[in-house]
Amino acid sequence: MRFFPMETLEWRALEPTALRRLSISLVAMALIAGVVLRLVRLASLHATGLTVLLAWIVGLAMLATFVTLHLGNFPLRQWVWRAPAFALIQSVASLTTSAVFVAIGMERIGSASMGWAQWRMDILPTLVRNSVAVCAYALMLAAGVQMVRRMLTARRAG
């Protein structure tokens, strides 16, 4: 049985998949999340009743998925700065997408078009809402990761 190749050309590097490479990038994941979530918001404003609630739940689940995909690549101690940075970049991407929609007349507040005055008033609430959502979710995810690690460690020791 051969444990070592005869030629160094036989060594193969393990290349991460495209999704993995994307998920490692803080900026890329947060930008994509911001744009996608703003598109989900835009779509939900054209819905009614239960569909609005469903769109809100889908948006929250998508945000959690993007955050999990990114944070899952790093140790917990890095989450302390990565989660807030993700929230900030995602908020900026969302607000930039919203600004484009305002400029072309697609952004809405209820049934009315959003203007620049309303857009400016939406900046702080968006930053706060996204930061609280991402950081609270990251905290819950970290607690879950720690619980599983402790259970696995106890199982190995016992």
CSV table of C-alpha atoms in Angstrom, one decimal:
chain,number,residue,atom,x,y,z
A,1,MET,CA,0.0,0.0,0.0
A,2,ARG,CA,1.4,3.4,-1.0
A,3,PHE,CA,1.1,6.2,1.7
A,4,PHE,CA,3.2,8.7,-0.2
A,5,PRO,CA,3.0,9.6,-3.9
A,6,MET,CA,6.1,8.9,-6.0
A,7,GLU,CA,5.7,12.3,-7.7
A,8,THR,CA,4.7,15.5,-6.1
A,9,LEU,CA,2.2,16.1,-8.9
A,10,GLU,CA,0.0,13.4,-7.5
A,11,TRP,CA,-0.9,15.6,-4.5
A,12,ARG,CA,-4.2,17.2,-4.9
A,13,ALA,CA,-5.3,20.3,-3.1
A,14,LEU,CA,-8.7,20.4,-1.7
A,15,GLU,CA,-10.4,23.4,-3.3
A,16,PRO,CA,-13.4,24.7,-1.4
A,17,THR,CA,-16.6,24.8,-3.4
A,18,ALA,CA,-17.9,28.1,-4.8
A,19,LEU,CA,-20.5,28.4,-2.0
A,20,ARG,CA,-17.8,27.8,0.7
A,21,ARG,CA,-15.5,30.4,-0.8
A,22,LEU,CA,-18.4,32.9,-0.9
A,23,SER,CA,-19.5,32.1,2.6
A,24,ILE,CA,-16.0,32.8,4.0
A,25,SER,CA,-16.2,36.4,2.7
A,26,LEU,CA,-17.8,38.7,5.2
A,27,VAL,CA,-18.4,41.5,2.7
A,28,ALA,CA,-19.7,39.2,-0.1
A,29,MET,CA,-22.2,37.4,2.2
A,30,ALA,CA,-23.4,40.6,3.9
A,31,LEU,CA,-23.8,42.4,0.6
A,32,ILE,CA,-25.8,39.5,-0.9
A,33,ALA,CA,-27.9,39.3,2.2
A,34,GLY,CA,-28.7,43.0,2.1
A,35,VAL,CA,-29.8,43.0,-1.5
A,36,VAL,CA,-31.8,39.8,-1.3
A,37,LEU,CA,-33.6,40.9,1.9
A,38,ARG,CA,-34.5,44.3,0.4
A,39,LEU,CA,-35.9,42.4,-2.6
A,40,VAL,CA,-38.0,40.2,-0.3
A,41,ARG,CA,-39.2,43.3,1.5
A,42,LEU,CA,-40.2,44.9,-1.8
A,43,ALA,CA,-42.1,41.8,-2.9
A,44,SER,CA,-43.9,41.5,0.5
A,45,LEU,CA,-45.2,45.1,0.1
A,46,HIS,CA,-47.2,44.0,-2.8
A,47,ALA,CA,-48.7,41.1,-0.8
A,48,THR,CA,-51.7,41.2,1.5
A,49,GLY,CA,-52.7,39.6,4.8
A,50,LEU,CA,-51.1,36.3,5.7
A,51,THR,CA,-48.7,36.6,2.7
A,52,VAL,CA,-47.0,39.6,4.4
A,53,LEU,CA,-46.4,37.6,7.6
A,54,LEU,CA,-45.1,34.7,5.5
A,55,ALA,CA,-42.7,37.0,3.6
A,56,TRP,CA,-41.5,38.5,6.9
A,57,ILE,CA,-40.8,35.0,8.3
A,58,VAL,CA,-39.0,34.0,5.0
A,59,GLY,CA,-36.9,37.1,5.2
A,60,LEU,CA,-35.9,36.4,8.8
A,61,ALA,CA,-35.1,32.8,7.9
A,62,MET,CA,-33.0,34.0,5.0
A,63,LEU,CA,-31.1,36.4,7.2
A,64,ALA,CA,-30.4,33.6,9.7
A,65,THR,CA,-29.2,31.4,6.9
A,66,PHE,CA,-26.8,34.0,5.5
A,67,VAL,CA,-25.4,34.7,9.0
A,68,THR,CA,-25.0,31.0,9.8
A,69,LEU,CA,-23.3,30.3,6.5
A,70,HIS,CA,-20.8,33.0,7.3
A,71,LEU,CA,-20.2,32.5,11.0
A,72,GLY,CA,-20.0,28.7,10.7
A,73,ASN,CA,-16.6,29.1,9.0
A,74,PHE,CA,-15.0,30.7,12.0
A,75,PRO,CA,-14.3,30.0,15.7
A,76,LEU,CA,-16.7,31.5,18.3
A,77,ARG,CA,-14.2,34.1,19.5
A,78,GLN,CA,-14.3,35.8,16.0
A,79,TRP,CA,-18.1,36.0,16.1
A,80,VAL,CA,-17.8,38.9,18.5
A,81,TRP,CA,-16.7,41.2,15.8
A,82,ARG,CA,-18.0,39.3,12.7
A,83,ALA,CA,-21.7,39.4,13.7
A,84,PRO,CA,-21.8,43.2,14.2
A,85,ALA,CA,-19.7,43.8,11.1
A,86,PHE,CA,-22.0,41.6,9.1
A,87,ALA,CA,-25.0,43.5,10.4
A,88,LEU,CA,-23.5,46.8,9.5
A,89,ILE,CA,-22.5,45.8,5.9
A,90,GLN,CA,-25.8,44.1,5.4
A,91,SER,CA,-27.7,47.2,6.5
A,92,VAL,CA,-25.6,49.4,4.2
A,93,ALA,CA,-26.3,47.1,1.3
A,94,SER,CA,-30.0,47.1,2.1
A,95,LEU,CA,-30.1,50.8,2.4
A,96,THR,CA,-28.2,51.3,-0.9
A,97,THR,CA,-30.6,48.9,-2.7
A,98,SER,CA,-33.4,50.9,-1.1
A,99,ALA,CA,-31.9,54.2,-2.4
A,100,VAL,CA,-31.8,52.7,-5.9
A,101,PHE,CA,-35.5,51.8,-5.6
A,102,VAL,CA,-36.3,55.3,-4.3
A,103,ALA,CA,-34.5,56.8,-7.3
A,104,ILE,CA,-36.5,54.7,-9.8
A,105,GLY,CA,-39.8,55.1,-7.8
A,106,MET,CA,-40.1,51.5,-6.8
A,107,GLU,CA,-39.6,51.8,-3.0
A,108,ARG,CA,-42.8,51.8,-1.0
A,109,ILE,CA,-44.1,52.7,2.4
A,110,GLY,CA,-47.3,50.8,2.6
A,111,SER,CA,-49.2,51.8,-0.6
A,112,ALA,CA,-47.3,55.1,-1.1
A,113,SER,CA,-44.0,55.7,-2.8
A,114,MET,CA,-41.1,56.4,-0.5
A,115,GLY,CA,-39.3,59.7,-1.0
A,116,TRP,CA,-35.9,60.8,0.0
A,117,ALA,CA,-37.1,62.3,3.3
A,118,GLN,CA,-38.7,59.0,4.4
A,119,TRP,CA,-35.6,57.1,3.2
A,120,ARG,CA,-33.3,59.2,5.4
A,121,MET,CA,-35.7,58.6,8.3
A,122,ASP,CA,-35.4,54.8,7.7
A,123,ILE,CA,-31.6,54.7,8.0
A,124,LEU,CA,-31.3,54.5,11.8
A,125,PRO,CA,-34.2,52.1,12.3
A,126,THR,CA,-32.8,49.8,9.7
A,127,LEU,CA,-29.3,49.8,11.3
A,128,VAL,CA,-30.7,49.2,14.7
A,129,ARG,CA,-33.2,46.5,13.6
A,130,ASN,CA,-30.6,44.6,11.5
A,131,SER,CA,-27.9,44.9,14.2
A,132,VAL,CA,-30.2,43.6,16.9
A,133,ALA,CA,-31.5,40.7,14.7
A,134,VAL,CA,-28.1,39.6,13.6
A,135,CYS,CA,-26.4,39.9,17.0
A,136,ALA,CA,-29.3,38.3,18.9
A,137,TYR,CA,-29.3,35.4,16.4
A,138,ALA,CA,-25.5,35.0,16.6
A,139,LEU,CA,-25.7,34.9,20.4
A,140,MET,CA,-28.4,32.1,20.3
A,141,LEU,CA,-26.3,30.3,17.7
A,142,ALA,CA,-23.2,30.5,19.8
A,143,ALA,CA,-25.1,29.2,22.8
A,144,GLY,CA,-26.3,26.2,20.8
A,145,VAL,CA,-22.8,25.5,19.5
A,146,GLN,CA,-21.4,25.6,23.0
A,147,MET,CA,-24.1,23.3,24.3
A,148,VAL,CA,-23.4,20.7,21.6
A,149,ARG,CA,-19.7,21.0,22.2
A,150,ARG,CA,-20.1,20.3,25.9
A,151,MET,CA,-22.4,17.4,25.2
A,152,LEU,CA,-19.9,15.9,22.8
A,153,THR,CA,-17.1,16.4,25.2
A,154,ALA,CA,-19.0,14.8,28.0
A,155,ARG,CA,-20.0,11.8,25.8
A,156,ARG,CA,-16.3,11.3,24.9
A,157,ALA,CA,-15.1,11.6,28.5
A,158,GLY,CA,-17.8,9.3,29.9
